[in-house]
Amino acid sequence: MMNDLVNHTAHQPRLDFGHRDCQILIASRSTAAVDNLKQILAPLPKTKFKTQVLMNGHIDPLSGLDALPDLLVFRLDSNWEVELEALCARPACQRPPMIIVSAESDPQVMRSSMQAGARDFFVEPLDVEEIQRSVERLSREVMDNPSDQEAKITIVMNAKGGSGASLIASNVAHALCQEYEQRVALVDLDLQFGSLSYYLDLNLKHGIKEALDNVDDLDAIALDGYLVKHSSGLRVMGVEEGRMILNDEVSSERLRHLISLLARAHDHVVIDVPRQIDLITSTVLEMADQIVVVTQQSITHLRDTSRLLDVLRDDLEIPNEHLEVVINRYQKNSMITQTEIENALKFKSMICIPNDFKSVSECLNDGVPLLNVARRAPVTKGVIELCESVRGNKADASHTVLGRLFAKLKGA
Ligand SMILES: Nc1ncnc2c1ncn2[C@@H]1O[C@H](COP(=O)(O)OP(=O)(O)OP(=O)(O)O)[C@@H](O)[C@H]1O
Ligand SMILES: [Mg+2]
């Protein structure tokens, strides 16, 4: 549900990924317990350790870190209730899988730990082999299933120029970050006339061109250097200020790699793509969990939307459940009703984002997101409704749009 409090939590990128060691954080109020656990777990293969001793009233073992670990080994003591509460106060996406070690043998500690999501539970004195086995098993599981940690990828595409795709992409990304506490990356793939930096009043010094050039050497920390941070915590990537990239300057391999890196370091990646089907857009369409097609209430919009949906559904074989049609600048008293559009496009339950010249102008002129200029306006509620929808969908991994597209283009 939408949280009514504005959250300014500093979002942490995930640590590096790929064929690498599992990053394990050992945390406790007791220095001796941390040292003991580190000594026990140090022999495990493909692991790297960080430690955190909770001091000066700090109770959250994950606070103050630059990046979340892959795994948390948390040793509780007599203050266990408060320590578990601090962990549970974090959104689930900001809690890595964890193993709890307890100094207390009280059965309630075990019950509460499991309720807090612990994957295993040990009471001191520790059986060294048993805890080693458990940590090794869980670290292997976490590292073998990076997809568990991957972001949802949502593409926002115009059915016709000027329909509002950039306004919607930037505001959905911002709302996912601010209201749902997700780590969100917003990517502007309009490589020639990108506008997202204006929508959020950001200056893109480093951007997509440099990131693509260096993609082979990037890890999550280095990647963050190519993203501009909005005050909400939202990360934005687009073409560097004053630059323009031609489509044939972009290798689809590198682009795919870059989007995968972004997906592994965030909870949600929102991509604003120009309305064309080419190597760049089909590369990201292939990776998307959800494609939001933005249209408006006019005959020409309807005609163009119908054509685009035909291409997406029939040529690229994207299933309907991965498509979302949004009627932007919606007006109840328009000549063309929502039902007529739904019938014409053979598409049910579209989301309507109302026309709101005043709020949208304020948002664009000042570069401030809708949530911050007109939180209760119907246009903002439409954005939130869309957030609810795109949070729900995860694509089937076997969905390979690009392969099918090129098979079609080659006449196969
Ligand atoms: N819901 C809305 N209410 C009022 N005005 C809107 C709304 N949505 C978009 N607009 C107006 O439409 C204009 C175009 O919006 P936007 O730049 O988001 O479109 P786009 O589809 O990304 O365009 P392009 O084809 O250039 O990429 C904006 O300048 C804004 O003023
Ligand atoms: Mg645009």
Tab-separated table of C-alpha atoms and ligand atoms in Angstrom:
chain	number	residue	atom	x	y	z
A	1	MET	CA	0.000	0.000	0.000
A	2	MET	CA	1.011	3.597	-0.525
A	3	ASN	CA	2.915	4.858	2.462
A	4	ASP	CA	1.691	8.288	3.448
A	5	LEU	CA	5.024	9.428	4.812
A	6	VAL	CA	7.587	10.750	2.394
A	7	ASN	CA	10.655	8.594	2.750
A	8	HIS	CA	14.099	10.029	2.277
A	9	THR	CA	15.970	6.808	3.074
A	10	ALA	CA	19.343	6.742	1.337
A	11	HIS	CA	18.910	3.778	-0.977
A	12	GLN	CA	21.834	1.425	-1.077
A	13	PRO	CA	22.914	-0.216	-4.298
A	14	ARG	CA	23.556	-3.918	-4.066
A	15	LEU	CA	27.129	-5.037	-3.988
A	16	ASP	CA	28.966	-6.334	-7.001
A	17	PHE	CA	27.598	-9.373	-8.849
A	18	GLY	CA	28.486	-12.037	-11.387
A	19	HIS	CA	31.019	-14.779	-10.669
A	20	ARG	CA	32.217	-13.416	-7.429
A	21	ASP	CA	32.398	-14.225	-3.746
A	22	CYS	CA	29.341	-14.073	-1.522
A	23	GLN	CA	29.491	-10.945	0.636
A	24	ILE	CA	28.553	-11.897	4.182
A	25	LEU	CA	27.967	-9.431	6.992
A	26	ILE	CA	28.472	-10.672	10.547
A	27	ALA	CA	26.813	-8.348	13.050
A	28	SER	CA	26.309	-8.321	16.802
A	29	ARG	CA	26.444	-6.127	19.857
A	30	SER	CA	29.314	-8.294	21.123
A	31	THR	CA	32.793	-7.894	19.621
A	32	ALA	CA	33.772	-11.324	20.957
A	33	ALA	CA	30.783	-12.972	19.247
A	34	VAL	CA	31.586	-11.264	15.927
A	35	ASP	CA	35.238	-12.377	16.115
A	36	ASN	CA	34.235	-15.924	17.012
A	37	LEU	CA	31.793	-16.173	14.085
A	38	LYS	CA	34.325	-14.720	11.680
A	39	GLN	CA	36.864	-17.302	12.755
A	40	ILE	CA	34.329	-20.119	12.342
A	41	LEU	CA	33.133	-18.998	8.915
A	42	ALA	CA	36.443	-17.780	7.433
A	43	PRO	CA	37.379	-21.194	5.932
A	44	LEU	CA	34.250	-21.252	3.730
A	45	PRO	CA	35.036	-21.042	0.001
A	46	LYS	CA	33.900	-18.107	-2.191
A	47	THR	CA	32.949	-15.885	0.708
A	48	LYS	CA	34.027	-12.434	1.834
A	49	PHE	CA	33.257	-11.037	5.250
A	50	LYS	CA	32.402	-7.682	6.697
A	51	THR	CA	31.701	-7.183	10.370
A	52	GLN	CA	29.592	-4.703	12.251
A	53	VAL	CA	29.613	-4.293	16.035
A	54	LEU	CA	26.471	-2.473	17.183
A	55	MET	CA	27.408	0.351	19.506
A	56	ASN	CA	26.100	3.629	20.905
A	57	GLY	CA	22.441	2.647	20.869
A	58	HIS	CA	22.499	1.418	17.231
A	59	ILE	CA	20.244	-1.594	16.812
A	60	ASP	CA	19.911	-2.063	13.051
A	61	PRO	CA	22.715	-4.376	11.847
A	62	LEU	CA	22.346	-3.046	8.277
A	63	SER	CA	22.535	0.661	9.028
A	64	GLY	CA	25.428	2.785	7.781
A	65	LEU	CA	26.538	0.332	5.078
A	66	ASP	CA	27.481	1.509	1.584
A	67	ALA	CA	25.787	-1.528	0.111
A	68	LEU	CA	23.673	-4.434	1.294
A	69	PRO	CA	25.476	-7.761	1.807
A	70	ASP	CA	24.298	-10.924	0.056
A	71	LEU	CA	23.836	-12.609	3.397
A	72	LEU	CA	23.552	-11.506	7.018
A	73	VAL	CA	24.679	-13.561	9.988
A	74	PHE	CA	23.173	-11.759	12.958
A	75	ARG	CA	24.017	-12.725	16.509
A	76	LEU	CA	21.390	-11.625	19.039
A	77	ASP	CA	21.819	-11.184	22.759
A	78	SER	CA	19.492	-10.279	25.648
A	79	ASN	CA	18.222	-7.265	23.684
A	80	TRP	CA	16.973	-9.556	20.891
A	81	GLU	CA	13.412	-8.231	20.705
A	82	VAL	CA	14.502	-4.686	19.870
A	83	GLU	CA	17.167	-5.903	17.436
A	84	LEU	CA	14.678	-8.047	15.508
A	85	GLU	CA	12.179	-5.184	15.490
A	86	ALA	CA	14.796	-2.888	13.906
A	87	LEU	CA	15.366	-5.455	11.157
A	88	CYS	CA	11.645	-5.931	10.531
A	89	ALA	CA	11.183	-2.161	10.250
A	90	ARG	CA	13.138	-2.329	6.986
A	91	PRO	CA	11.216	-3.036	3.779
A	92	ALA	CA	11.673	-6.656	2.692
A	93	CYS	CA	13.706	-5.586	-0.348
A	94	GLN	CA	16.302	-4.022	1.976
A	95	ARG	CA	16.793	-7.190	4.032
A	96	PRO	CA	19.179	-9.821	2.682
A	97	PRO	CA	18.643	-13.499	3.546
A	98	MET	CA	19.821	-14.049	7.126
A	99	ILE	CA	20.931	-16.626	9.634
A	100	ILE	CA	20.366	-15.870	13.303
A	101	VAL	CA	22.678	-16.891	16.107
A	102	SER	CA	21.328	-16.440	19.622
A	103	ALA	CA	22.979	-16.285	22.999
A	104	GLU	CA	19.575	-17.081	24.556
A	105	SER	CA	17.944	-20.485	24.340
A	106	ASP	CA	14.442	-19.063	24.921
A	107	PRO	CA	12.100	-20.721	22.326
A	108	GLN	CA	10.479	-17.320	21.757
A	109	VAL	CA	13.747	-16.019	20.217
A	110	MET	CA	13.613	-18.760	17.631
A	111	ARG	CA	9.932	-18.146	16.862
A	112	SER	CA	10.473	-14.379	16.477
A	113	SER	CA	13.595	-14.916	14.354
A	114	MET	CA	11.705	-17.151	11.974
A	115	GLN	CA	8.881	-14.609	11.824
A	116	ALA	CA	11.506	-11.995	10.936
A	117	GLY	CA	12.468	-14.162	7.965
A	118	ALA	CA	15.553	-15.987	9.306
A	119	ARG	CA	16.554	-18.886	7.051
A	120	ASP	CA	18.272	-20.775	9.861
A	121	PHE	CA	18.705	-20.447	13.604
A	122	PHE	CA	21.520	-21.467	15.979
A	123	VAL	CA	21.901	-21.237	19.748
A	124	GLU	CA	25.288	-20.897	21.438
A	125	PRO	CA	27.432	-22.851	22.094
A	126	LEU	CA	27.697	-23.365	18.353
A	127	ASP	CA	28.167	-26.614	16.525
A	128	VAL	CA	30.901	-25.347	14.178
A	129	GLU	CA	30.293	-27.809	11.349
A	130	GLU	CA	26.567	-27.308	11.440
A	131	ILE	CA	26.701	-23.509	11.128
A	132	GLN	CA	29.426	-23.722	8.459
A	133	ARG	CA	27.237	-26.087	6.451
A	134	SER	CA	24.219	-23.825	6.786
A	135	VAL	CA	26.066	-20.635	5.774
A	136	GLU	CA	27.718	-22.395	2.854
A	137	ARG	CA	24.388	-23.803	1.641
A	138	LEU	CA	22.637	-20.447	1.864
A	139	SER	CA	25.485	-18.496	0.251
A	140	ARG	CA	25.526	-20.957	-2.659
A	141	GLU	CA	21.756	-20.654	-2.995
A	142	VAL	CA	21.926	-16.838	-3.008
A	143	MET	CA	24.772	-16.708	-5.541
A	144	ASP	CA	23.233	-19.343	-7.826
A	145	ASN	CA	19.942	-17.472	-8.027
A	146	PRO	CA	20.836	-13.904	-8.832
A	147	SER	CA	17.507	-13.670	-10.678
A	148	ASP	CA	15.814	-13.688	-7.269
A	149	GLN	CA	17.461	-10.368	-6.693
A	150	GLU	CA	16.904	-8.885	-10.118
A	151	ALA	CA	14.819	-5.837	-10.687
A	152	LYS	CA	11.561	-5.693	-12.526
A	153	ILE	CA	12.054	-3.939	-15.826
A	154	THR	CA	9.276	-1.659	-16.989
A	155	ILE	CA	9.350	0.007	-20.390
A	156	VAL	CA	7.263	3.080	-21.096
A	157	MET	CA	6.619	3.701	-24.790
A	158	ASN	CA	4.580	6.249	-26.702
A	159	ALA	CA	1.900	5.050	-29.062
A	160	LYS	CA	2.281	8.439	-30.746
A	161	GLY	CA	4.786	11.279	-30.239
A	162	GLY	CA	3.998	13.596	-27.338
A	163	SER	CA	1.497	11.268	-25.626
A	164	GLY	CA	3.207	11.666	-22.260
A	165	ALA	CA	5.610	8.701	-22.008
A	166	SER	CA	8.416	10.745	-20.450
A	167	LEU	CA	6.138	12.390	-17.908
A	168	ILE	CA	4.751	8.991	-16.932
A	169	ALA	CA	8.126	7.164	-16.888
A	170	SER	CA	9.744	9.791	-14.669
A	171	ASN	CA	6.820	10.055	-12.265
A	172	VAL	CA	6.250	6.300	-11.974
A	173	ALA	CA	9.968	5.787	-11.271
A	174	HIS	CA	9.944	8.561	-8.698
A	175	ALA	CA	6.806	7.221	-6.970
A	176	LEU	CA	8.190	3.648	-6.864
A	177	CYS	CA	11.238	5.024	-5.135
A	178	GLN	CA	9.631	7.513	-2.787
A	179	GLU	CA	6.380	5.787	-1.860
A	180	TYR	CA	7.316	2.129	-2.147
A	181	GLU	CA	10.888	2.468	-0.884
A	182	GLN	CA	12.270	0.594	-3.876
A	183	ARG	CA	15.738	1.115	-5.307
A	184	VAL	CA	14.832	2.438	-8.715
A	185	ALA	CA	16.887	3.291	-11.786
A	186	LEU	CA	15.273	5.417	-14.485
A	187	VAL	CA	16.879	5.147	-17.930
A	188	ASP	CA	16.286	7.597	-20.765
A	189	LEU	CA	16.757	5.684	-24.017
A	190	ASP	CA	15.728	8.645	-26.127
A	191	LEU	CA	19.364	9.009	-27.158
A	192	GLN	CA	18.832	12.090	-29.290
A	193	PHE	CA	16.147	14.169	-27.585
A	194	GLY	CA	16.040	12.707	-24.080
A	195	SER	CA	14.192	14.883	-21.607
A	196	LEU	CA	14.070	13.027	-18.304
A	197	SER	CA	16.823	15.123	-16.738
A	198	TYR	CA	14.626	18.221	-17.198
A	199	TYR	CA	11.624	16.490	-15.634
A	200	LEU	CA	13.660	15.903	-12.487
A	201	ASP	CA	15.912	18.965	-12.675
A	202	LEU	CA	19.115	16.932	-12.875
A	203	ASN	CA	22.402	17.558	-14.586
A	204	LEU	CA	23.790	14.464	-16.335
A	205	LYS	CA	27.564	14.949	-16.352
A	206	HIS	CA	28.346	11.264	-16.758
A	207	GLY	CA	25.856	9.073	-18.474
A	208	ILE	CA	24.892	6.283	-20.773
A	209	LYS	CA	27.573	6.834	-23.416
A	210	GLU	CA	30.408	6.549	-20.907
A	211	ALA	CA	28.678	3.672	-19.109
A	212	LEU	CA	28.312	1.758	-22.396
A	213	ASP	CA	31.962	2.398	-23.289
A	214	ASN	CA	33.105	1.016	-19.927
A	215	VAL	CA	30.429	-1.617	-19.373
A	216	ASP	CA	32.867	-4.554	-19.311
A	217	ASP	CA	34.666	-3.141	-16.292
A	218	LEU	CA	31.652	-2.041	-14.273
A	219	ASP	CA	30.492	-3.375	-10.944
A	220	ALA	CA	27.575	-2.021	-8.888
A	221	ILE	CA	29.674	0.598	-7.147
A	222	ALA	CA	31.294	1.889	-10.350
A	223	LEU	CA	27.921	1.765	-12.110
A	224	ASP	CA	26.486	4.145	-9.532
A	225	GLY	CA	28.981	6.773	-10.769
A	226	TYR	CA	27.129	6.940	-14.086
A	227	LEU	CA	23.769	7.478	-12.430
A	228	VAL	CA	22.625	10.853	-11.181
A	229	LYS	CA	20.952	10.754	-7.807
A	230	HIS	CA	17.671	12.576	-7.258
A	231	SER	CA	16.869	13.793	-3.719
A	232	SER	CA	14.279	10.982	-3.399
A	233	GLY	CA	17.019	8.372	-3.891
A	234	LEU	CA	15.947	7.674	-7.503
A	235	ARG	CA	18.927	7.027	-9.811
A	236	VAL	CA	18.747	8.401	-13.348
A	237	MET	CA	20.803	7.452	-16.409
A	238	GLY	CA	20.579	9.260	-19.729
A	239	VAL	CA	22.719	10.799	-22.426
A	240	GLU	CA	25.314	13.214	-21.073
A	241	GLU	CA	24.417	16.911	-21.137
A	242	GLY	CA	24.935	18.415	-24.617
A	243	ARG	CA	25.515	15.032	-26.287
A	244	MET	CA	23.558	13.117	-28.851
A	245	ILE	CA	24.080	9.444	-29.652
A	246	LEU	CA	23.299	7.898	-32.999
A	247	ASN	CA	21.614	4.513	-32.865
A	248	ASP	CA	24.415	2.751	-34.723
A	249	GLU	CA	26.889	3.910	-32.058
A	250	VAL	CA	25.191	1.576	-29.562
A	251	SER	CA	25.953	-2.118	-29.512
A	252	SER	CA	22.953	-4.178	-28.431
A	253	GLU	CA	25.299	-6.543	-26.565
A	254	ARG	CA	26.673	-3.685	-24.476
A	255	LEU	CA	23.224	-2.243	-23.908
A	256	ARG	CA	21.904	-5.617	-22.743
A	257	HIS	CA	24.864	-5.945	-20.411
A	258	LEU	CA	24.305	-2.444	-18.997
A	259	ILE	CA	20.589	-3.030	-18.365
A	260	SER	CA	21.399	-6.358	-16.653
A	261	LEU	CA	23.873	-4.602	-14.380
A	262	LEU	CA	21.256	-1.993	-13.516
A	263	ALA	CA	18.709	-4.737	-12.868
A	264	ARG	CA	21.005	-6.501	-10.459
A	265	ALA	CA	21.745	-3.365	-8.494
A	266	HIS	CA	18.134	-2.164	-8.147
A	267	ASP	CA	14.609	-3.351	-7.383
A	268	HIS	CA	13.016	-1.737	-10.412
A	269	VAL	CA	14.379	-0.350	-13.677
A	270	VAL	CA	12.064	1.993	-15.587
A	271	ILE	CA	13.050	2.740	-19.183
A	272	ASP	CA	11.652	5.534	-21.345
A	273	VAL	CA	12.032	4.373	-24.956
A	274	PRO	CA	11.290	6.296	-28.148
A	275	ARG	CA	8.492	4.986	-30.357
A	276	GLN	CA	10.334	2.861	-32.871
A	277	ILE	CA	11.209	-0.786	-33.233
A	278	ASP	CA	14.934	-1.071	-33.893
A	279	LEU	CA	17.913	-2.861	-32.441
A	280	ILE	CA	18.008	-0.638	-29.353
A	281	THR	CA	14.350	-0.803	-28.450
A	282	SER	CA	14.016	-4.499	-29.278
A	283	THR	CA	17.013	-5.238	-27.049
A	284	VAL	CA	15.250	-3.724	-24.051
A	285	LEU	CA	11.797	-5.008	-25.055
A	286	GLU	CA	13.322	-8.460	-24.863
A	287	MET	CA	14.310	-7.854	-21.259
A	288	ALA	CA	11.104	-6.184	-20.065
A	289	ASP	CA	8.657	-7.590	-17.540
A	290	GLN	CA	6.106	-4.961	-18.419
A	291	ILE	CA	5.563	-2.653	-21.404
A	292	VAL	CA	3.427	0.399	-20.771
A	293	VAL	CA	1.996	1.877	-23.982
A	294	VAL	CA	0.914	5.483	-23.558
A	295	THR	CA	-1.928	6.819	-25.670
A	296	GLN	CA	-4.586	9.534	-25.657
A	297	GLN	CA	-8.247	9.894	-26.627
A	298	SER	CA	-8.189	10.695	-30.347
A	299	ILE	CA	-8.723	8.791	-33.576
A	300	THR	CA	-5.090	9.211	-34.646
A	301	HIS	CA	-3.857	7.988	-31.243
A	302	LEU	CA	-6.206	5.015	-31.479
A	303	ARG	CA	-4.950	4.120	-34.945
A	304	ASP	CA	-1.285	4.342	-33.933
A	305	THR	CA	-1.889	2.433	-30.686
A	306	SER	CA	-3.630	-0.328	-32.553
A	307	ARG	CA	-0.669	-0.650	-34.949
A	308	LEU	CA	1.870	-0.652	-32.148
A	309	LEU	CA	-0.072	-3.256	-30.159
A	310	ASP	CA	-0.302	-5.439	-33.265
A	311	VAL	CA	3.476	-5.324	-33.632
A	312	LEU	CA	4.066	-6.038	-29.956
A	313	ARG	CA	1.474	-8.805	-29.704
A	314	ASP	CA	1.660	-10.467	-33.098
A	315	ASP	CA	5.175	-9.848	-34.409
A	316	LEU	CA	7.054	-9.809	-31.117
A	317	GLU	CA	4.640	-12.254	-29.448
A	318	ILE	CA	4.514	-10.336	-26.208
A	319	PRO	CA	1.662	-11.769	-24.147
A	320	ASN	CA	-1.177	-9.427	-23.227
A	321	GLU	CA	-0.436	-9.777	-19.527
A	322	HIS	CA	2.910	-8.029	-20.076
A	323	LEU	CA	1.259	-5.094	-21.795
A	324	GLU	CA	-0.422	-2.172	-20.127
A	325	VAL	CA	-2.213	0.561	-22.063
A	326	VAL	CA	-2.460	3.918	-20.333
A	327	ILE	CA	-4.874	6.593	-21.541
A	328	ASN	CA	-3.068	9.812	-20.703
A	329	ARG	CA	-4.664	13.271	-20.525
A	330	TYR	CA	-7.894	11.380	-19.941
A	331	GLN	CA	-11.134	13.375	-19.954
A	332	LYS	CA	-14.468	11.810	-18.991
A	333	ASN	CA	-16.442	13.972	-21.396
A	334	SER	CA	-14.244	13.240	-24.408
A	335	MET	CA	-15.893	12.141	-27.678
A	336	ILE	CA	-14.082	8.811	-27.384
A	337	THR	CA	-14.763	6.941	-24.152
A	338	GLN	CA	-12.549	4.516	-22.262
A	339	THR	CA	-14.882	1.620	-23.152
A	340	GLU	CA	-14.709	2.491	-26.847
A	341	ILE	CA	-10.905	2.527	-26.698
A	342	GLU	CA	-10.852	-0.787	-24.814
A	343	ASN	CA	-13.171	-2.369	-27.372
A	344	ALA	CA	-11.266	-0.988	-30.356
A	345	LEU	CA	-7.927	-2.201	-29.016
A	346	LYS	CA	-9.341	-5.478	-27.623
A	347	PHE	CA	-7.796	-4.569	-24.334
A	348	LYS	CA	-9.457	-4.619	-20.942
A	349	SER	CA	-9.070	-2.412	-17.854
A	350	MET	CA	-6.774	0.348	-19.013
A	351	ILE	CA	-5.388	2.833	-16.540
A	352	CYS	CA	-6.470	6.440	-17.076
A	353	ILE	CA	-4.217	9.344	-16.132
A	354	PRO	CA	-6.313	12.513	-16.150
A	355	ASN	CA	-5.532	15.679	-18.033
A	356	ASP	CA	-4.194	18.217	-15.538
A	357	PHE	CA	-2.552	21.149	-17.218
A	358	LYS	CA	-1.829	23.031	-13.985
A	359	SER	CA	-0.093	20.229	-12.022
A	360	VAL	CA	1.807	18.927	-15.061
A	361	SER	CA	3.024	22.429	-16.046
A	362	GLU	CA	4.217	23.029	-12.490
A	363	CYS	CA	5.962	19.664	-12.493
A	364	LEU	CA	7.678	20.352	-15.839
A	365	ASN	CA	8.536	24.010	-15.276
A	366	ASP	CA	10.136	23.409	-11.880
A	367	GLY	CA	11.497	19.926	-12.534
A	368	VAL	CA	9.655	18.633	-9.452
A	369	PRO	CA	7.785	15.283	-9.568
A	370	LEU	CA	3.984	15.230	-9.389
A	371	LEU	CA	3.977	13.638	-5.935
A	372	ASN	CA	5.798	16.670	-4.608
A	373	VAL	CA	3.783	19.352	-6.402
A	374	ALA	CA	0.295	17.832	-6.357
A	375	ARG	CA	0.239	14.807	-4.083
A	376	ARG	CA	-3.545	14.479	-3.908
A	377	ALA	CA	-4.362	15.431	-7.515
A	378	PRO	CA	-6.163	12.799	-9.644
A	379	VAL	CA	-3.227	12.846	-12.116
A	380	THR	CA	-0.900	11.729	-9.298
A	381	LYS	CA	-3.384	9.061	-8.194
A	382	GLY	CA	-3.314	7.752	-11.776
A	383	VAL	CA	0.494	7.489	-11.536
A	384	ILE	CA	0.186	5.548	-8.268
A	385	GLU	CA	-2.384	3.197	-9.814
A	386	LEU	CA	0.114	2.480	-12.579
A	387	CYS	CA	2.853	1.837	-9.977
A	388	GLU	CA	0.617	-0.782	-8.325
A	389	SER	CA	0.167	-2.464	-11.664
A	390	VAL	CA	3.825	-2.528	-12.754
A	391	ARG	CA	4.991	-3.793	-9.371
A	392	GLY	CA	3.014	-6.989	-9.922
A	393	ASN	CA	4.428	-8.414	-13.136
A	394	LYS	CA	7.538	-10.531	-13.612
A	395	ALA	CA	8.349	-11.872	-17.068
A	396	ASP	CA	8.892	-15.465	-17.930
A	397	ALA	CA	12.643	-15.945	-18.439
A	398	SER	CA	12.010	-17.855	-21.662
A	399	HIS	CA	10.455	-14.777	-23.253
A	400	THR	CA	12.883	-13.872	-26.052
A	401	VAL	CA	11.463	-11.064	-28.088
A	402	LEU	CA	14.657	-10.240	-29.928
A	403	GLY	CA	15.098	-13.734	-31.291
A	404	ARG	CA	11.534	-13.769	-32.593
A	405	LEU	CA	11.824	-10.242	-33.997
A	406	PHE	CA	14.898	-11.070	-36.028
A	407	ALA	CA	13.478	-14.377	-37.120
A	408	LYS	CA	10.509	-12.392	-38.484
A	409	LEU	CA	12.667	-9.730	-40.089
A	410	LYS	CA	14.692	-12.427	-41.806
A	411	GLY	CA	11.428	-13.980	-42.951
A	412	ALA	CA	12.034	-17.175	-40.965
B	1	LIG	N1	-1.668	14.129	-17.880
B	1	LIG	C1	-1.297	15.270	-18.485
B	1	LIG	N2	-1.995	16.407	-18.280
B	1	LIG	C2	-1.624	17.540	-18.904
B	1	LIG	N3	-0.604	17.665	-19.750
B	1	LIG	C3	0.129	16.577	-19.992
B	1	LIG	C4	-0.182	15.318	-19.374
B	1	LIG	N4	0.734	14.420	-19.812
B	1	LIG	C5	1.563	15.066	-20.650
B	1	LIG	N5	1.206	16.345	-20.771
B	1	LIG	C6	1.849	17.364	-21.653
B	1	LIG	O1	2.286	16.725	-22.823
B	1	LIG	C7	3.592	17.132	-23.166
B	1	LIG	C8	4.382	15.956	-23.683
B	1	LIG	O2	4.667	15.102	-22.591
B	1	LIG	P1	5.949	14.130	-22.630
B	1	LIG	O3	7.176	14.893	-22.933
B	1	LIG	O4	5.896	13.320	-21.417
B	1	LIG	O5	5.542	13.280	-23.903
B	1	LIG	P2	6.384	12.174	-24.651
B	1	LIG	O6	5.354	11.175	-25.028
B	1	LIG	O7	7.530	11.708	-23.870
B	1	LIG	O8	6.889	12.993	-25.928
B	1	LIG	P3	8.041	12.629	-26.993
B	1	LIG	O9	7.338	11.942	-28.111
B	1	LIG	O10	8.587	13.959	-27.391
B	1	LIG	O11	9.042	11.770	-26.301
B	1	LIG	C9	4.196	17.724	-21.921
B	1	LIG	O12	4.881	18.897	-22.263
B	1	LIG	C10	3.047	18.007	-21.010
B	1	LIG	O13	2.825	19.382	-20.964
B	2	MG	MG	9.540	11.476	-24.370
